[in-house]
GROMACS .gro file of C-alpha atoms in nm:
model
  337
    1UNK     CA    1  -0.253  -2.236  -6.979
    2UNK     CA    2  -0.407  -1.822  -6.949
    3UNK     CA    3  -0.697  -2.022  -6.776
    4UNK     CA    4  -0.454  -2.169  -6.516
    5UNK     CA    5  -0.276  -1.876  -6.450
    6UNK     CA    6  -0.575  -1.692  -6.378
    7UNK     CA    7  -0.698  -1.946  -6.148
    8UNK     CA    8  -0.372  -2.000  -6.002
    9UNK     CA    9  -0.352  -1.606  -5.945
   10UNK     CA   10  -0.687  -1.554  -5.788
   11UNK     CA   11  -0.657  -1.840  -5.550
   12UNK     CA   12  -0.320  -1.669  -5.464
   13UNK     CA   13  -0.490  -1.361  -5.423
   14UNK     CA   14  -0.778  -1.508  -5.188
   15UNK     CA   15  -0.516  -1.645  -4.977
   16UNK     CA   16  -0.306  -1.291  -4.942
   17UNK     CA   17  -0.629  -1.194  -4.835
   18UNK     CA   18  -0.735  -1.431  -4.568
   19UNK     CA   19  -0.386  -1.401  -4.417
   20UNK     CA   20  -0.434  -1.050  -4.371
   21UNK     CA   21  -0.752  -1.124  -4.189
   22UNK     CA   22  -0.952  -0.901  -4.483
   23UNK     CA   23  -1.266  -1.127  -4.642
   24UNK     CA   24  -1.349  -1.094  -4.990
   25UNK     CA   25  -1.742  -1.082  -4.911
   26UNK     CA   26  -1.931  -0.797  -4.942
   27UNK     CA   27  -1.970  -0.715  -4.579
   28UNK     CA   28  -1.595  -0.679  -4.601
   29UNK     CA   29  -1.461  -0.333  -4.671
   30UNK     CA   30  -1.150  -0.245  -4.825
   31UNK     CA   31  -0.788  -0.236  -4.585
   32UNK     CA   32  -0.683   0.109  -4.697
   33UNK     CA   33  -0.769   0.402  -4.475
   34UNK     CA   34  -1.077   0.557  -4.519
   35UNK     CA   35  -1.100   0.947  -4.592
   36UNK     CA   36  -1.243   1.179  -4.357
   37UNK     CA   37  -1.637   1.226  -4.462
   38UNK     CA   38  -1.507   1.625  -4.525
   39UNK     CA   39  -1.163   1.801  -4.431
   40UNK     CA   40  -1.327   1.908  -4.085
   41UNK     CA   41  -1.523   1.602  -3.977
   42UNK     CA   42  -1.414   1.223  -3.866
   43UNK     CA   43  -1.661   0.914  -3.805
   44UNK     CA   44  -1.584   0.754  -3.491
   45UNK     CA   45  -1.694   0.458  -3.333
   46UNK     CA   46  -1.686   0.353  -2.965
   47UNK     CA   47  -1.754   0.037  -2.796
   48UNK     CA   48  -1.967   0.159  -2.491
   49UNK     CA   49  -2.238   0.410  -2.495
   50UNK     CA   50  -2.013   0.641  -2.171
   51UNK     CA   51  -1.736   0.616  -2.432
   52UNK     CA   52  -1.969   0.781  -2.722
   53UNK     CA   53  -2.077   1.030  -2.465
   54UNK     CA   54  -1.696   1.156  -2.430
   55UNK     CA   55  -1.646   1.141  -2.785
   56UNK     CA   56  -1.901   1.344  -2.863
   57UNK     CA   57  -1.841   1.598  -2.591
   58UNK     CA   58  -1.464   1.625  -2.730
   59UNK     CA   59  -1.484   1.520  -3.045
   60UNK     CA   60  -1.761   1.824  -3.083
   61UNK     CA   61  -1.889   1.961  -3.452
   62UNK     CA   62  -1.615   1.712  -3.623
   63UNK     CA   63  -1.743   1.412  -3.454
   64UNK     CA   64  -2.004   1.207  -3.605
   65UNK     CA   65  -2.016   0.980  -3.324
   66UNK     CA   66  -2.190   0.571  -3.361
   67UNK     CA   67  -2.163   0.364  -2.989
   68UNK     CA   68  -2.180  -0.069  -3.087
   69UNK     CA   69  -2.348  -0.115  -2.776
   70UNK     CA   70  -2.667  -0.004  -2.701
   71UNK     CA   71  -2.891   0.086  -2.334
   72UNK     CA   72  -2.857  -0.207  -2.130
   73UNK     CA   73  -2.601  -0.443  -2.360
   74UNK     CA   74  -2.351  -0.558  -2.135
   75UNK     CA   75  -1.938  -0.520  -2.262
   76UNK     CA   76  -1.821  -0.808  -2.065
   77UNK     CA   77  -2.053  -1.090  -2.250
   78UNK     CA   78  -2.048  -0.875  -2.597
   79UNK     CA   79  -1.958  -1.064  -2.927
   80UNK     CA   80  -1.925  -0.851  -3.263
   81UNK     CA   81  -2.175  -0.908  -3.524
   82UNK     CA   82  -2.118  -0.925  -3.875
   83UNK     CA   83  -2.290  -0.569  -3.891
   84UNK     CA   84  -1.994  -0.419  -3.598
   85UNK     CA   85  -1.723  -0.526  -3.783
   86UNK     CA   86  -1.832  -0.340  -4.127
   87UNK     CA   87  -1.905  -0.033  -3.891
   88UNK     CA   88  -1.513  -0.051  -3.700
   89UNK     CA   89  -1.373  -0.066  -4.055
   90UNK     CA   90  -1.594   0.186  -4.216
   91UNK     CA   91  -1.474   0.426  -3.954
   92UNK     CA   92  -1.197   0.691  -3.871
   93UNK     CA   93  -1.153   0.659  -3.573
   94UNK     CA   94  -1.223   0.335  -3.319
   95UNK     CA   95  -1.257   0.430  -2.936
   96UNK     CA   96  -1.257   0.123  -2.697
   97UNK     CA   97  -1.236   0.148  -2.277
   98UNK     CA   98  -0.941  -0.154  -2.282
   99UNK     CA   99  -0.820  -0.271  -1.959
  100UNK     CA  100  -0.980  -0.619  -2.109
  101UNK     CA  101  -1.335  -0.491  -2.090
  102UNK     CA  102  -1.390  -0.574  -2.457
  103UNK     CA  103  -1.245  -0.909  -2.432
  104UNK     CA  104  -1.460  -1.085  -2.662
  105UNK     CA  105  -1.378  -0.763  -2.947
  106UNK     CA  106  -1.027  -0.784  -2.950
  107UNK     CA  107  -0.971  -0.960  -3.236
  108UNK     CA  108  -1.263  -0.738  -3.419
  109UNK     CA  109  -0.978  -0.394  -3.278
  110UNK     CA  110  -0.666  -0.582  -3.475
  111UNK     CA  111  -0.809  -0.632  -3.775
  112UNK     CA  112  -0.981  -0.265  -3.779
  113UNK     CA  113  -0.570  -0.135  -3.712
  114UNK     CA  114  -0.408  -0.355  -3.980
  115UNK     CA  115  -0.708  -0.190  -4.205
  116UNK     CA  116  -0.533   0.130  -4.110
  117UNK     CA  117  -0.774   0.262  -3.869
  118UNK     CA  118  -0.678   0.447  -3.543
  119UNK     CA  119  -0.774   0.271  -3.291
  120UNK     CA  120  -0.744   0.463  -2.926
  121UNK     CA  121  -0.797   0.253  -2.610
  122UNK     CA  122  -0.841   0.535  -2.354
  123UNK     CA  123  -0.739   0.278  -2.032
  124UNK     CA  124  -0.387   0.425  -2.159
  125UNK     CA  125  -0.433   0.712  -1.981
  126UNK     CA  126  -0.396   0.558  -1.640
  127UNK     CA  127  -0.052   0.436  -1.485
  128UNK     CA  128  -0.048   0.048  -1.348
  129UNK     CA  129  -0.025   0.191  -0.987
  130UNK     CA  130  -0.359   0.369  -0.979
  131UNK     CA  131  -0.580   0.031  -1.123
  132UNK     CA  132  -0.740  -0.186  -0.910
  133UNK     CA  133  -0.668  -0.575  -0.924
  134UNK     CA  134  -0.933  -0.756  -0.748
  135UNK     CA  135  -0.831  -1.108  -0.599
  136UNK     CA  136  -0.942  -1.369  -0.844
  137UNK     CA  137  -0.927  -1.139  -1.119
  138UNK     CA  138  -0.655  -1.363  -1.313
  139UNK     CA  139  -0.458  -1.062  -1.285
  140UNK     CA  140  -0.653  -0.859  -1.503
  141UNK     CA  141  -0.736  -0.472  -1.391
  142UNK     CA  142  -1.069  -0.357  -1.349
  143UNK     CA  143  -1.202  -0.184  -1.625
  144UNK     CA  144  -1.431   0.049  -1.463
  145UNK     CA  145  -1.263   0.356  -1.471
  146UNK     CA  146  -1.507   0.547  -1.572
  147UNK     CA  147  -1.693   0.485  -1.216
  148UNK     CA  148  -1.410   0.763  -1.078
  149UNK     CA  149  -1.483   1.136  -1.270
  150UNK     CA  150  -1.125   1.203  -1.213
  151UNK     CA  151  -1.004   0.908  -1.424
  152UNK     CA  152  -1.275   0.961  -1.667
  153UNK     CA  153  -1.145   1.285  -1.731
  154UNK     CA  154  -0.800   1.162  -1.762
  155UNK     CA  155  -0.892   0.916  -2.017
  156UNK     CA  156  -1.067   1.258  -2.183
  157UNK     CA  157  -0.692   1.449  -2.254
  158UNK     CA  158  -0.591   1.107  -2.396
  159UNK     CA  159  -0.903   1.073  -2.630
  160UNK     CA  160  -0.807   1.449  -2.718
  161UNK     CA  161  -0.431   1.430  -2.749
  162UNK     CA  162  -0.489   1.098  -3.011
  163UNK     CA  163  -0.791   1.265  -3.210
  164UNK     CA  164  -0.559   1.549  -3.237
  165UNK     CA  165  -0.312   1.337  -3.477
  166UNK     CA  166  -0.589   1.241  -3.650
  167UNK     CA  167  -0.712   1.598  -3.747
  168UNK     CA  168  -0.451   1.832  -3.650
  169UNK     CA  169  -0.733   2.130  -3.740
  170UNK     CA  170  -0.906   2.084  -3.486
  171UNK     CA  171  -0.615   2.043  -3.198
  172UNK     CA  172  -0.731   2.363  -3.025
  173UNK     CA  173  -1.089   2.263  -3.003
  174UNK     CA  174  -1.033   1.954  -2.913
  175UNK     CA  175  -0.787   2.090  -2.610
  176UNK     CA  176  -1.071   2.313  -2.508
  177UNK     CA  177  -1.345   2.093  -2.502
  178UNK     CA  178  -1.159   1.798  -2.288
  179UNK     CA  179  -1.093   2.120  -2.068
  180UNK     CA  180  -1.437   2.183  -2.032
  181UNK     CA  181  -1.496   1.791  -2.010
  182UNK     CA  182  -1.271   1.783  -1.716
  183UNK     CA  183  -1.440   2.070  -1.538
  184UNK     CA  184  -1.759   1.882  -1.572
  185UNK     CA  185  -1.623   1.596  -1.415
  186UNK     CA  186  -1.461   1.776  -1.136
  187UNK     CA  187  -1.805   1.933  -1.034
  188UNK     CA  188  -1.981   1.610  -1.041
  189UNK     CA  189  -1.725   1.432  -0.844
  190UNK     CA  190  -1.793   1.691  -0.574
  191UNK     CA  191  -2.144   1.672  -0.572
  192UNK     CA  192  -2.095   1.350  -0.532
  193UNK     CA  193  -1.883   1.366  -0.270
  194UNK     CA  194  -2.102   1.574  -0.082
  195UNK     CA  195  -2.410   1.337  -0.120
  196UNK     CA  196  -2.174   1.053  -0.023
  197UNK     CA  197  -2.069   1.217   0.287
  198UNK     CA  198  -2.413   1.205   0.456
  199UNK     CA  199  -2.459   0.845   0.455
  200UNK     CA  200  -2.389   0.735   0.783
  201UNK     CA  201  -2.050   0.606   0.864
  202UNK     CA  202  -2.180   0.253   0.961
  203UNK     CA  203  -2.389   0.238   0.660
  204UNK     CA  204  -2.128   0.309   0.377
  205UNK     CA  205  -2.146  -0.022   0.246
  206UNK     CA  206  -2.214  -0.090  -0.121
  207UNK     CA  207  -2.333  -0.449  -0.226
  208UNK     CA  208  -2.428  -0.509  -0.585
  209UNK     CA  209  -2.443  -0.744  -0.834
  210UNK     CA  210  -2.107  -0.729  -0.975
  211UNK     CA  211  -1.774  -0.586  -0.856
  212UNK     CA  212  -1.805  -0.235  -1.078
  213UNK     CA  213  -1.802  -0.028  -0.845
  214UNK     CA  214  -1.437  -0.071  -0.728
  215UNK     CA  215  -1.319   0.306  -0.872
  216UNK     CA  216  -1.625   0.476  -0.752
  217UNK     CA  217  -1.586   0.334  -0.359
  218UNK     CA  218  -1.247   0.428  -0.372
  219UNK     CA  219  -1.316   0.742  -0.490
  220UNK     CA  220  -1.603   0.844  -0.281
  221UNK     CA  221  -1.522   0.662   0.075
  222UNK     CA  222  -1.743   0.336   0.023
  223UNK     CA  223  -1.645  -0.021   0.071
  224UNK     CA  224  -1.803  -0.216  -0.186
  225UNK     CA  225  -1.892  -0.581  -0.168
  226UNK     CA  226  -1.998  -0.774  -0.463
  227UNK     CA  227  -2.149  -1.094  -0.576
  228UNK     CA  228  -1.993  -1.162  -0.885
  229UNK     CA  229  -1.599  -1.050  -0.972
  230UNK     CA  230  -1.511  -0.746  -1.194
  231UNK     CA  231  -1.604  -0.948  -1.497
  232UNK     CA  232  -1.992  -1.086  -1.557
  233UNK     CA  233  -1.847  -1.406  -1.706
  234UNK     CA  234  -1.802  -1.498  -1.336
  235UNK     CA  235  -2.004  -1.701  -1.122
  236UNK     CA  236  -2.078  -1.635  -0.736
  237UNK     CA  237  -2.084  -1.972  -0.556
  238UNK     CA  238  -2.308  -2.061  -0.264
  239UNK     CA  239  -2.066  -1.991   0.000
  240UNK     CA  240  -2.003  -1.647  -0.212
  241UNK     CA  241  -2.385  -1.575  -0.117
  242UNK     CA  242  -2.401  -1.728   0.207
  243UNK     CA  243  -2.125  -1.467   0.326
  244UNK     CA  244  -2.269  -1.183   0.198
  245UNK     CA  245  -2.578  -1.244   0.401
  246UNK     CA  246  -2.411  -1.308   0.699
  247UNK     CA  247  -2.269  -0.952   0.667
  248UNK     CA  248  -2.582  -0.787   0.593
  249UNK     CA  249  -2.759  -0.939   0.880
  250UNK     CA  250  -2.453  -0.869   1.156
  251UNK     CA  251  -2.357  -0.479   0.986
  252UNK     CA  252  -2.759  -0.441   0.985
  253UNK     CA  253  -2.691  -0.282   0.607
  254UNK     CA  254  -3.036  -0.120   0.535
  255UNK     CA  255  -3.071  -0.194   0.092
  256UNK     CA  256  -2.841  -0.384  -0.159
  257UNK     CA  257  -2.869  -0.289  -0.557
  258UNK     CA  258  -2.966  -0.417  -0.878
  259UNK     CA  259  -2.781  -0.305  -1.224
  260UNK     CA  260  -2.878  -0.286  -1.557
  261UNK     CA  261  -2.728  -0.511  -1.735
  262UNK     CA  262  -2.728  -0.820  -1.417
  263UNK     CA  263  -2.980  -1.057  -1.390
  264UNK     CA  264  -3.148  -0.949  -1.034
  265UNK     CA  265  -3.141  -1.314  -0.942
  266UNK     CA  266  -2.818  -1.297  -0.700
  267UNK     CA  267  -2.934  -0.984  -0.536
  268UNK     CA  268  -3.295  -1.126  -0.490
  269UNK     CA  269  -3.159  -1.421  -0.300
  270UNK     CA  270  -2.924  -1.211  -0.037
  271UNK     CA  271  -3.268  -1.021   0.020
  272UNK     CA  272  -3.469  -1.386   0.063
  273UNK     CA  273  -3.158  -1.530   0.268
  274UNK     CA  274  -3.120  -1.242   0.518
  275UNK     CA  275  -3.521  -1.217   0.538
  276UNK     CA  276  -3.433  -1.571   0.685
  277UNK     CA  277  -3.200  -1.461   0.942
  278UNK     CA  278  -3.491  -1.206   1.064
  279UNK     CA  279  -3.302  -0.907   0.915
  280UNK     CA  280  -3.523  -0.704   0.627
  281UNK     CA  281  -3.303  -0.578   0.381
  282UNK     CA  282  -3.431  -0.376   0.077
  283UNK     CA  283  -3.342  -0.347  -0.277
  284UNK     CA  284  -3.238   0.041  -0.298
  285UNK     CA  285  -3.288   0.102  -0.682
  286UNK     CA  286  -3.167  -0.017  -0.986
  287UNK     CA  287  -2.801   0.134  -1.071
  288UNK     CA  288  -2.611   0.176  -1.384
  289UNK     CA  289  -2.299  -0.054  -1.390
  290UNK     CA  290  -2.201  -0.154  -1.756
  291UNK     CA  291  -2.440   0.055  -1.962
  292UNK     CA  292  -2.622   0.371  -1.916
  293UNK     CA  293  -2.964   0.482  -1.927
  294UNK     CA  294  -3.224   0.524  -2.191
  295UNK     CA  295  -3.086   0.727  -2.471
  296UNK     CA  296  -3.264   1.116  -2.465
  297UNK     CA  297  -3.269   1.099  -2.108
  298UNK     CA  298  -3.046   1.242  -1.841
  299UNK     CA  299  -2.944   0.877  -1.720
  300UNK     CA  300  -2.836   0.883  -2.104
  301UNK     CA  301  -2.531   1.012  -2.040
  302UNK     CA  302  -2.187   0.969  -1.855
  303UNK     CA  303  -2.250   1.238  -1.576
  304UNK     CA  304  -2.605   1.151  -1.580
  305UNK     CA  305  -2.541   0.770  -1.503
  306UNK     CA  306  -2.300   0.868  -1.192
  307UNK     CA  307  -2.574   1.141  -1.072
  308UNK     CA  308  -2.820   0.861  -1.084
  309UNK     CA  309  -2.600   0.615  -0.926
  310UNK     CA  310  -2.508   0.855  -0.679
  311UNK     CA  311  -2.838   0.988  -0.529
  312UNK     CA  312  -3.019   0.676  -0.570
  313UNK     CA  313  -2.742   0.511  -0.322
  314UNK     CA  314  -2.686   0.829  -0.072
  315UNK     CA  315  -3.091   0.782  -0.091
  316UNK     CA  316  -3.151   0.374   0.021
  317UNK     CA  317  -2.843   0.421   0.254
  318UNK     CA  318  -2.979   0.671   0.505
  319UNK     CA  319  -2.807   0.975   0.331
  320UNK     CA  320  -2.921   1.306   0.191
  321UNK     CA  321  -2.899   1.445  -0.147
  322UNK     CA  322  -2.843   1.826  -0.215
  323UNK     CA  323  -3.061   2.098  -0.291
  324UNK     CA  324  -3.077   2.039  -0.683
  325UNK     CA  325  -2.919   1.704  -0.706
  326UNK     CA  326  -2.565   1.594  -0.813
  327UNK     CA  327  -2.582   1.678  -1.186
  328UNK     CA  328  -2.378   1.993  -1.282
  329UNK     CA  329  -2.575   2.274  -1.271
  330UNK     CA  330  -2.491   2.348  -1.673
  331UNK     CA  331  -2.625   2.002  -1.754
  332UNK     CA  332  -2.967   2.013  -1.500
  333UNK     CA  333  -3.197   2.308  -1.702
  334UNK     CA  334  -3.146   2.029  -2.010
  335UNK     CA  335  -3.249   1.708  -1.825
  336UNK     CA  336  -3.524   1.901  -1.636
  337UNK     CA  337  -3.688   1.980  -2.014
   0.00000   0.00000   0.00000
């Protein structure tokens, strides 16, 4: 009879378990809340690499700071491994972009919370009335908020305000360096604008792979036109493509881009089909959508990837960029190294 009871009580056990969504395999780690590594730091994890370059600009000494996806791994398409989900639940602190850009990792999110980790989705930051909700978007918003330096920052005093609760020591610096983060933004967004103003009026037209670049036209006075919709899932149909050319060959748009984390296919076929119509269109430059550059470098990082996108559009559209680039000056001596 003890046999039976013992069985009886770990299969009860094993099911208590599965029902909380916690596995009993090794990879699993246990539901309660992990410690802090020391009373003044917190491990966080964030699901984009321009999230982990916030985090570790706020989060500052405390932060030790681990991104899932790497240089080029696109958000959209992005299923957790086995590996992910023992990182989410071996950390303080989870940071994801929401908004549905992490579709595919929302389960992975629930399971880290009912583990009793804080999980902060900085899209929170932003009021319904200032997303975008492309047509044929199934009424989803567009993620890319962190295209616009203004939101970006916004989404900064958020990530600041909830790390706060987490380690109440380090409120103050956490307030100061989101203050700092915000200045940042605010003198890349005018650069920006400046190197956005030269383009020509008539050629201030944005086509890319993907609709990403929703916040950033807005923002900067572009109108963007896209092959795909906000999400990469999405497919562009022939008509889709056949439109787009018509437009560059009648608006006589000069270059089209590439991203990092597209397939160039799409974009290589506008170029072929307006070639066609007897209008030469170029691509302008590879731009970072999704994903950022190559870790160490200046493209590496948040106002880095914007500075890249920025000049290397204001470039292949007829525009000029200024004396030193768009990069804040405090951030140019260390890319220039």
């Amino acid at each position: 009879m003890t046999r039976v009871h013992d069985l009886r009580r770990t299969i009860l056990l094993m099911l208590v378990a599965f029902a909380s969504g916690v596995g009993l395999s090794g990879c699993d780690k246990p539901t309660s809340a992990p410690a802090p590594t020391s009373s003044s730091q917190l491990r966080i994890v964030t699901t984009t690499p321009m999230l982990g370059d916030m985090a570790r600009r706020i989060g500052g000494p405390s932060a030790q700071v681990t991104s899932l996806l790497g240089e080029g791994v696109d958000p959209h398409l992005y299923k957790p491994t086995r590996t992910d989900i023992a990182t989410l639940l071996d950390a303080d602190v989870i940071v994801t972009n929401g908004l549905f850009l992490e579709g595919r990792m929302q389960e992975s999110f629930e399971r880290a919370a009912a583990a009793g980790r804080i999980v902060i989705n900085v899209g929170e930051a932003l009021p319904e009335a200032e997303l975008l909700h492309p047509a044929g978007a199934e009424a989803h918003p567009d993620p890319h908020i962190w295209m616009d330096p203004e939101l970006w920052a916004r989404c900064g005093d958020l990530f600041a305000d909830r790390l706060s609760l987490r380690l109440p020591s380090e409120t103050q610096g956490y307030r100061d360096r989101a203050k700092a983060f915000t200045a940042l933004a605010m003198e890349l967004r005018s650069n920006a604008q400046i190197a956005i103003d030269s383009i020509p009026k008539d050629r201030r037209q944005l086509v890319t792979a993907h609709d990403a670049f929703g916040y950033f036209g807005r923002r900067f006075g572009l109108e963007v036109h896209a092959i795909q919709g906000i999400s990469t899932e999405s497919e562009a149909g022939l008509a889709d493509l056949e439109k787009l050319v018509s437009f560059l060959v009648e608006k006589r748009i000069p270059a089209v881009f590439v991203e990092s984390t597209v397939s160039p296919r799409t974009i290589e076929a506008l170029v072929d089909g307006a070639r066609a119509k007897g209008h030469v269109v170029a691509i302008g430059g590879q731009l970072y959508s999704d994903s950022m550059g190559k870790a160490g470098t200046a493209d590496g990082t948040w106002p880095g990837m914007i500075a890249h996108n920025v000049e290397t559009i204001t470039k292949a559209l007829g525009g000029t960029v200024p004396e030193g680039g768009v990069l804040p000056k405090e951030l140019r001596s260390a890319a220039q190294r």
